[in-house]
Coordinates of C-alpha atoms and ligand atoms in Angstrom, one line a residue:
M107 CA 31.1 1.7 -7.0
M108 CA 30.9 1.2 -11.0
K109 CA 34.1 -1.1 -11.5
N110 CA 33.3 -4.4 -13.0
V111 CA 29.4 -3.6 -13.6
P112 CA 28.2 -4.1 -17.0
E113 CA 27.6 -1.7 -19.8
E114 CA 24.0 -2.2 -20.0
I115 CA 23.4 -2.3 -16.0
K116 CA 25.4 1.1 -16.1
N117 CA 23.6 2.8 -18.3
Y118 CA 20.3 1.3 -16.7
L119 CA 21.2 3.1 -13.4
M120 CA 22.2 6.0 -15.1
E121 CA 18.4 6.2 -16.9
A122 CA 17.2 5.2 -13.0
H123 CA 18.7 8.7 -11.9
Q124 CA 17.4 10.8 -14.9
L125 CA 13.7 9.0 -14.0
A126 CA 13.7 9.7 -10.4
K127 CA 14.6 14.0 -11.1
Q128 CA 11.4 14.0 -13.5
W129 CA 8.9 13.3 -10.6
H130 CA 5.2 14.2 -10.7
L131 CA 2.0 13.6 -9.0
P132 CA -1.1 12.1 -10.2
N133 CA -4.1 13.9 -11.6
N134 CA -2.0 17.0 -12.8
R135 CA -1.5 17.9 -9.3
G136 CA 2.2 19.1 -10.4
N137 CA 5.6 17.8 -11.6
Y138 CA 9.2 18.5 -11.4
S139 CA 9.2 21.1 -14.1
N140 CA 6.3 23.1 -12.9
S141 CA 6.7 23.1 -9.0
E142 CA 9.2 25.3 -7.2
S143 CA 10.7 24.6 -3.4
I144 CA 10.3 27.0 -1.1
P145 CA 14.3 28.8 -0.5
I146 CA 15.7 26.3 2.4
K147 CA 18.1 28.0 5.1
C148 CA 17.1 26.5 8.1
V149 CA 16.0 23.1 9.0
S150 CA 14.9 21.1 11.7
V151 CA 15.2 17.7 12.9
I152 CA 13.0 16.6 15.9
G153 CA 14.2 14.0 18.3
G154 CA 17.8 13.0 18.3
G155 CA 17.7 9.4 18.1
T156 CA 19.2 6.9 15.6
M157 CA 17.8 8.7 12.7
G158 CA 17.4 12.5 13.8
R159 CA 21.1 12.5 14.7
G160 CA 22.3 11.0 11.0
I161 CA 20.0 13.5 9.5
A162 CA 20.9 16.7 11.3
I163 CA 24.7 15.6 10.6
S164 CA 23.8 15.8 7.1
F165 CA 21.7 18.8 7.0
C166 CA 24.7 21.0 8.8
L167 CA 27.3 19.6 6.8
A168 CA 25.9 20.7 3.8
G169 CA 26.2 24.2 5.4
F170 CA 22.4 24.4 6.6
E171 CA 21.3 26.3 9.8
T172 CA 20.3 23.2 11.3
I173 CA 18.6 22.7 14.6
L174 CA 17.8 19.4 16.6
V175 CA 15.1 19.6 19.0
E176 CA 14.9 16.6 22.1
L177 CA 12.4 16.1 24.4
N178 CA 14.6 17.4 27.7
E179 CA 18.2 17.8 28.8
Q180 CA 18.7 14.1 29.6
A181 CA 17.9 13.5 25.8
V182 CA 19.8 16.1 25.2
S183 CA 22.8 14.9 26.9
N184 CA 22.1 11.2 25.7
C185 CA 22.2 12.7 21.9
K186 CA 25.3 14.8 22.4
R187 CA 26.9 11.8 23.5
E188 CA 26.2 9.5 20.8
L189 CA 27.1 12.2 18.2
E190 CA 30.5 12.0 19.7
I191 CA 30.4 8.5 19.6
T192 CA 29.5 8.9 15.8
Y193 CA 32.3 10.9 15.1
A194 CA 34.7 9.0 16.6
R195 CA 33.3 6.3 14.4
E196 CA 33.6 8.2 11.2
K197 CA 37.0 9.4 11.6
T198 CA 38.2 6.4 11.8
F199 CA 37.0 5.3 8.6
K200 CA 37.9 8.6 7.2
R201 CA 34.7 9.3 6.2
L202 CA 35.0 12.9 8.6
N203 CA 37.9 14.8 9.4
D204 CA 38.6 17.1 12.3
S205 CA 37.6 20.1 10.2
K206 CA 34.2 18.9 9.5
T207 CA 34.1 17.1 13.1
E208 CA 34.3 20.9 14.4
K209 CA 31.9 22.3 12.3
L210 CA 29.3 19.9 13.3
R211 CA 30.6 20.9 17.0
N212 CA 30.0 24.3 16.3
N213 CA 26.8 24.9 14.1
L214 CA 24.7 22.1 15.2
Q215 CA 22.4 23.5 17.8
I216 CA 20.7 20.8 20.2
T217 CA 17.9 22.6 22.1
T218 CA 14.8 21.8 24.0
D219 CA 13.1 25.5 22.8
F220 CA 10.7 24.2 20.6
H221 CA 10.7 28.3 20.0
K222 CA 13.9 28.5 18.2
L223 CA 11.9 27.0 15.1
E224 CA 10.1 30.2 14.4
N225 CA 12.1 31.0 11.2
C226 CA 12.4 27.3 10.2
D227 CA 12.2 26.4 6.7
L228 CA 11.9 22.9 6.4
I229 CA 11.1 20.2 9.8
V230 CA 12.1 16.7 9.2
E231 CA 10.6 14.9 12.4
A232 CA 12.3 11.7 13.5
V233 CA 10.6 11.1 17.1
F234 CA 9.0 7.6 17.7
E235 CA 7.1 6.0 15.5
D236 CA 3.7 6.9 16.8
M237 CA 1.0 8.6 15.2
K238 CA -0.7 10.3 18.1
L239 CA 2.7 11.5 19.3
K240 CA 3.6 13.0 15.7
K241 CA 0.0 14.4 15.2
E242 CA 0.7 16.0 19.0
L243 CA 4.2 17.5 17.7
F244 CA 2.5 18.6 14.2
T245 CA -0.2 20.5 15.9
K246 CA 2.3 22.1 18.6
L247 CA 4.8 23.3 15.5
D248 CA 1.8 24.5 13.6
K249 CA 1.6 26.9 16.2
I250 CA 4.9 27.7 16.3
C251 CA 6.4 27.8 13.0
K252 CA 5.6 30.1 9.8
P253 CA 2.9 29.5 7.7
S254 CA 5.4 28.9 4.8
C255 CA 7.2 25.8 6.9
I256 CA 7.0 22.5 5.2
F257 CA 6.6 19.3 7.3
G258 CA 8.5 16.8 6.6
T259 CA 8.0 13.1 8.0
N260 CA 10.6 10.5 8.6
T261 CA 8.1 7.6 9.5
S262 CA 8.8 4.3 7.9
S263 CA 5.4 3.0 8.3
L264 CA 2.9 5.0 9.4
D265 CA -0.2 6.4 6.9
L266 CA 0.1 9.8 6.0
D267 CA -3.5 9.9 5.0
E268 CA -4.7 7.9 7.9
V269 CA -8.2 8.4 9.2
I270 CA -9.3 8.0 12.5
V271 CA -12.5 7.4 13.4
E272 CA -13.5 9.3 16.7
S273 CA -16.7 7.6 18.2
S274 CA -19.3 9.1 19.6
T275 CA -22.9 8.0 20.4
L276 CA -24.3 10.4 17.8
H277 CA -21.6 10.8 15.0
D278 CA -18.5 9.7 13.9
R279 CA -15.9 11.9 13.5
Y280 CA -13.0 11.2 10.4
I281 CA -9.6 12.8 11.2
Q282 CA -6.7 12.6 8.8
M283 CA -3.2 12.6 9.8
S284 CA -2.4 15.9 7.7
S285 CA -5.8 18.0 9.2
V286 CA -3.7 18.8 12.8
L287 CA -2.5 21.7 10.4
R288 CA -4.1 24.8 9.2
N289 CA -2.5 23.5 5.8
P290 CA -2.3 19.8 5.0
T291 CA -0.9 20.2 1.9
K292 CA 2.4 20.8 3.7
V293 CA 3.1 17.3 4.8
V294 CA 5.3 15.1 2.7
G295 CA 7.0 12.1 4.3
I296 CA 10.9 12.2 3.8
H297 CA 11.8 8.9 4.6
F298 CA 16.0 8.7 5.1
F299 CA 17.7 5.0 5.4
N300 CA 20.0 4.4 8.5
P301 CA 22.2 5.1 9.1
A302 CA 20.9 8.6 7.4
N303 CA 24.3 10.4 7.5
L304 CA 25.5 7.4 5.2
I305 CA 23.0 6.2 3.0
R306 CA 22.0 8.3 -0.1
M307 CA 18.6 7.1 -0.8
V308 CA 15.4 8.8 0.2
E309 CA 11.8 7.9 -0.6
V310 CA 10.0 10.9 -0.8
I311 CA 6.2 10.1 -0.2
Y312 CA 3.2 12.0 -1.0
G313 CA -0.5 11.9 0.4
S314 CA -3.7 12.4 -1.0
Y315 CA -3.0 16.6 0.3
T316 CA 0.4 16.6 -0.7
S317 CA 1.5 19.7 -2.7
S318 CA 4.3 20.0 -5.6
Q319 CA 5.8 22.8 -3.6
A320 CA 6.6 20.3 -0.6
V321 CA 7.5 17.5 -2.9
A322 CA 9.6 20.2 -4.4
T323 CA 11.0 21.3 -1.3
A324 CA 11.5 18.0 -0.1
F325 CA 13.5 16.7 -3.5
E326 CA 15.9 20.3 -3.3
A327 CA 16.7 19.1 0.5
C328 CA 17.5 15.9 -0.4
N329 CA 19.8 17.0 -3.6
A330 CA 21.2 19.3 -1.3
I331 CA 22.6 17.0 0.9
K332 CA 23.6 14.9 -1.9
K333 CA 20.9 12.1 -1.4
L334 CA 19.0 10.8 -4.2
P335 CA 15.1 11.1 -4.1
V336 CA 12.3 8.9 -5.3
L337 CA 8.7 9.6 -5.2
V338 CA 6.6 6.8 -4.0
G339 CA 2.9 6.6 -3.3
N340 CA 1.7 6.4 0.3
C341 CA 0.8 2.7 1.1
P342 CA 1.7 0.6 4.1
A343 CA 5.8 0.5 4.3
F344 CA 5.8 2.1 1.2
V345 CA 7.9 1.0 -1.7
F346 CA 11.4 0.2 0.2
N347 CA 10.1 -1.7 2.9
R348 CA 7.7 -3.6 1.3
L349 CA 10.3 -5.5 -0.8
L350 CA 12.5 -5.4 2.4
G351 CA 9.6 -7.3 4.3
V352 CA 8.9 -10.3 1.7
Y353 CA 12.6 -10.8 1.6
L354 CA 13.0 -10.9 5.1
N355 CA 10.1 -13.3 5.4
Q356 CA 11.4 -15.3 2.8
S357 CA 14.2 -15.7 4.9
Q358 CA 12.5 -16.5 8.1
K359 CA 10.3 -19.5 6.0
L360 CA 13.6 -20.7 5.0
M361 CA 14.7 -21.3 8.9
Y362 CA 11.7 -22.3 10.4
E363 CA 9.9 -24.3 7.5
Y364 CA 12.5 -25.5 5.5
G365 CA 15.4 -26.0 7.9
Y366 CA 18.0 -24.0 6.9
L367 CA 20.5 -22.9 9.1
P368 CA 20.8 -19.0 10.0
H369 CA 24.8 -18.9 9.2
K370 CA 24.5 -20.5 5.9
I371 CA 21.9 -18.7 4.3
D372 CA 23.7 -15.5 5.2
R373 CA 27.3 -16.7 3.7
I374 CA 25.1 -17.9 0.5
V375 CA 23.2 -14.4 0.3
T376 CA 26.8 -13.0 0.4
N377 CA 28.5 -15.1 -2.2
F378 CA 25.3 -13.8 -4.3
G379 CA 27.3 -10.1 -3.9
F380 CA 25.7 -8.8 -1.0
L381 CA 27.4 -7.3 1.6
M382 CA 25.3 -9.1 4.5
G383 CA 22.9 -11.9 4.4
P384 CA 19.7 -12.2 6.2
L385 CA 20.2 -15.4 7.5
T386 CA 21.5 -18.9 6.2
V387 CA 21.7 -22.6 4.8
A388 CA 22.7 -25.7 5.8
D389 CA 22.9 -27.2 2.3
M390 CA 25.1 -26.5 -0.5
N391 CA 23.2 -28.1 -3.1
G392 CA 20.8 -26.2 -4.9
L393 CA 21.8 -22.6 -3.7
D394 CA 19.9 -20.8 -6.8
D395 CA 16.8 -22.1 -5.4
V396 CA 17.4 -20.8 -2.0
I397 CA 18.3 -16.9 -3.9
N398 CA 15.4 -17.0 -5.9
F399 CA 13.3 -17.8 -2.9
L400 CA 14.5 -14.8 -0.9
L401 CA 13.9 -12.6 -4.2
Y402 CA 11.8 -13.4 -6.7
P403 CA 8.9 -12.4 -4.0
M404 CA 10.9 -8.8 -4.1
V405 CA 9.9 -8.6 -7.9
N406 CA 6.7 -9.7 -7.4
E407 CA 6.3 -7.2 -4.9
G408 CA 7.9 -4.6 -6.9
F409 CA 5.3 -5.0 -9.4
L410 CA 2.5 -4.9 -7.1
C411 CA 3.6 -1.4 -6.4
I412 CA 4.0 -0.1 -10.0
E413 CA 0.3 -1.6 -10.7
E414 CA -1.0 -0.2 -7.5
G415 CA 1.0 3.6 -8.9
I416 CA 3.0 3.6 -5.7
I417 CA 6.2 4.2 -8.1
D418 CA 6.1 4.8 -11.6
H419 CA 9.2 3.0 -13.0
E420 CA 11.3 -1.0 -12.0
N421 CA 14.6 1.5 -12.2
L422 CA 13.4 3.3 -9.9
I423 CA 13.1 0.3 -6.9
D424 CA 16.2 -0.8 -8.3
I425 CA 18.1 2.3 -7.6
M426 CA 16.7 2.5 -4.0
F427 CA 18.0 -1.0 -3.1
I428 CA 21.7 -0.5 -5.1
L429 CA 22.0 2.8 -2.9
G430 CA 19.6 2.0 0.0
F431 CA 20.7 -1.6 0.8
G432 CA 24.0 -2.6 -0.5
W433 CA 22.1 -4.8 -3.2
P434 CA 25.1 -6.0 -5.7
I435 CA 25.2 -3.4 -8.3
T436 CA 26.3 -6.0 -11.0
T437 CA 22.6 -7.4 -10.9
G438 CA 20.9 -3.9 -11.3
G439 CA 18.6 -4.4 -8.6
P440 CA 15.7 -7.1 -8.0
M441 CA 13.5 -5.9 -10.7
K442 CA 16.5 -6.2 -13.3
L443 CA 17.4 -9.1 -12.0
G444 CA 13.8 -10.1 -12.5
R445 CA 14.0 -9.2 -16.1
L446 CA 17.1 -10.4 -16.7
Q447 CA 16.1 -13.9 -15.4
G448 CA 13.3 -13.6 -17.4
I449 CA 10.1 -12.5 -16.0
E450 CA 8.1 -16.1 -17.4
K451 CA 10.7 -17.9 -15.3
V452 CA 9.5 -15.6 -12.6
A453 CA 6.0 -16.0 -12.6
N454 CA 6.3 -19.5 -13.2
T455 CA 8.3 -19.7 -10.0
L456 CA 6.0 -17.6 -7.9
I457 CA 2.8 -19.1 -9.4
L458 CA 4.2 -22.8 -8.4
W459 CA 4.4 -21.5 -4.8
S460 CA 1.5 -19.7 -4.7
S461 CA -0.4 -22.9 -5.4
L462 CA 2.1 -24.5 -2.4
E463 CA 1.0 -22.0 -0.2
P464 CA -2.3 -20.1 -1.3
N465 CA -3.3 -18.1 2.0
D466 CA 0.4 -16.7 2.0
R467 CA 0.0 -13.0 1.5
T468 CA 3.7 -13.3 -0.2
Y469 CA 2.4 -14.5 -3.0
K470 CA -0.1 -12.3 -3.9
I471 CA 0.8 -12.5 -7.9
A472 CA 0.7 -9.2 -9.7
E473 CA -1.1 -9.0 -13.0
T474 CA 2.4 -8.6 -14.7
L475 CA 3.5 -11.7 -13.5
K476 CA -0.1 -13.2 -14.1
Q477 CA 0.3 -12.2 -17.9
A478 CA 3.9 -13.2 -18.4
N479 CA 2.7 -16.2 -17.3
Q480 CA -0.3 -16.5 -19.6
K481 CA 1.8 -15.7 -22.7
N482 CA 4.7 -18.4 -21.8
L483 CA 1.6 -20.9 -21.5
S484 CA 0.1 -19.7 -25.0
S485 CA 3.1 -20.0 -26.9
K486 CA 3.3 -23.3 -25.4
L487 CA 0.3 -24.5 -26.6
Ligands
LIG672 N1 15.6 3.0 12.9 C1 15.5 3.2 11.5 O1 16.4 2.4 10.8 C2 14.9 3.9 11.0 C3 14.5 4.3 9.5 C4 13.7 4.9 8.8 C5 13.0 5.7 9.6 N2 13.0 5.4 10.7 C6 11.9 6.6 11.4 O2 12.6 7.5 12.0 C7 11.7 7.9 13.3 C8 12.4 8.0 14.1 O3 13.3 6.6 14.5 P1 14.9 6.7 15.2 O4 15.0 5.2 15.0 O5 15.5 7.4 15.1 O6 14.1 6.5 17.0 P2 15.0 6.8 18.2 O7 13.5 6.0 19.7 O8 15.9 6.2 17.8 O9 14.7 8.5 18.3 C9 13.6 9.0 18.4 C10 13.6 10.0 19.3 O10 12.8 11.2 19.4 C11 12.9 11.8 20.6 N3 11.1 12.4 21.1 C12 10.3 11.2 21.1 N4 9.4 12.3 21.2 C13 9.8 13.8 21.3 C14 9.2 14.8 21.1 N5 7.8 15.1 21.3 N6 10.0 15.9 21.2 C15 11.5 16.1 20.3 N7 12.0 14.7 20.5 C16 11.2 13.8 20.9 C17 13.4 10.7 21.4 O11 13.5 11.2 23.1 C18 14.4 10.2 21.0 O12 15.8 10.7 20.8 C19 10.6 6.6 13.2 O13 9.6 7.3 13.1 C20 11.0 5.6 12.4 O14 10.3 4.7 12.2 C21 13.7 4.6 11.5

């Protein structure tokens, strides 16, 4: 993977790996050096859909006792059928051999019986993206699982600290997501990327109540299955999907507002080094503009995440996109690309675009870029 990668980018990514390990929660709530994971022997994945199957495969192959829980017998048989399809595909790509497949067939337990989770150390729920459903599930599991069990959620967008106001004529009642547990400090986001058995990147998300022990346990579990966990704060869509959202939004604009054809946008982006492009472009002129239009708002969104305290370092955003999205490694990731091209240039371009579309949320300019723009203007005076 590192072939042809410039030395500077290699060092930068090695530094990102180190920074990812040195996680810390705000307000002295604990960090990597003073927090201990609970010992994990048994992991349960709830929901055997796209994500749950990939997550369960990862834990089972790493030697954990792995229990996958589905809704009903029909869902169990769908899950088993889909797993067989995955095993066959992975064998074709030589990522799974016969002995590993047999290990999965023999050891991965698939059940509808939640009571089998009594001794489970870590739950990773991957049921539908529905807050009410996830809360009901955690309420049920809290009565079954042992007190030390950590509750991971693979949600890609739901707010760990969501407050629901239940109206009544006399009082409003506020209910937080984690409050459904007897001990809300045990809830932690463990956001795998699809396909979860292959992609090495994981976002670990802390909410207002998440304990450092829950974070340490999530990190330990991810490391054991050879993933790279990165700690991020709780906000809509977290970090990876926030940047991805603006990228996809820009590609839509290229099509609908600037008249580019989808296959051309794709070709430009793949020529830039991505494994796949979002869409396409009609004109072979001005390709760099196209790339900047897609990528500069991601740099901005990354700075916003850092300024909001959602994530600590630019490197960590970059490693997410290299491992999680197939970002062309030679450019070092979105934030490094912005630095290499010059953040003054990124700032000036985005400020111009924001003046053209002042109400577009994509162009809410990060302070870091505003300052870079100011510095650039002052140096010209
Ligand atoms: N698909 C992705 O690319 C992706 C990526 C990252 C995170 N996520 C998140 O992962 C979660 C799962 O997504 P998915 O794409 O795997 O969904 P999916 O629809 O493929 O699978 C969900 C599974 O959960 C099962 N389920 C529902 N309620 C259940 C219950 N009460 N008990 C046990 N099983 C139950 C369903 O039968 C289904 O098999 C969501 O929160 C989603 O936002 C998805």
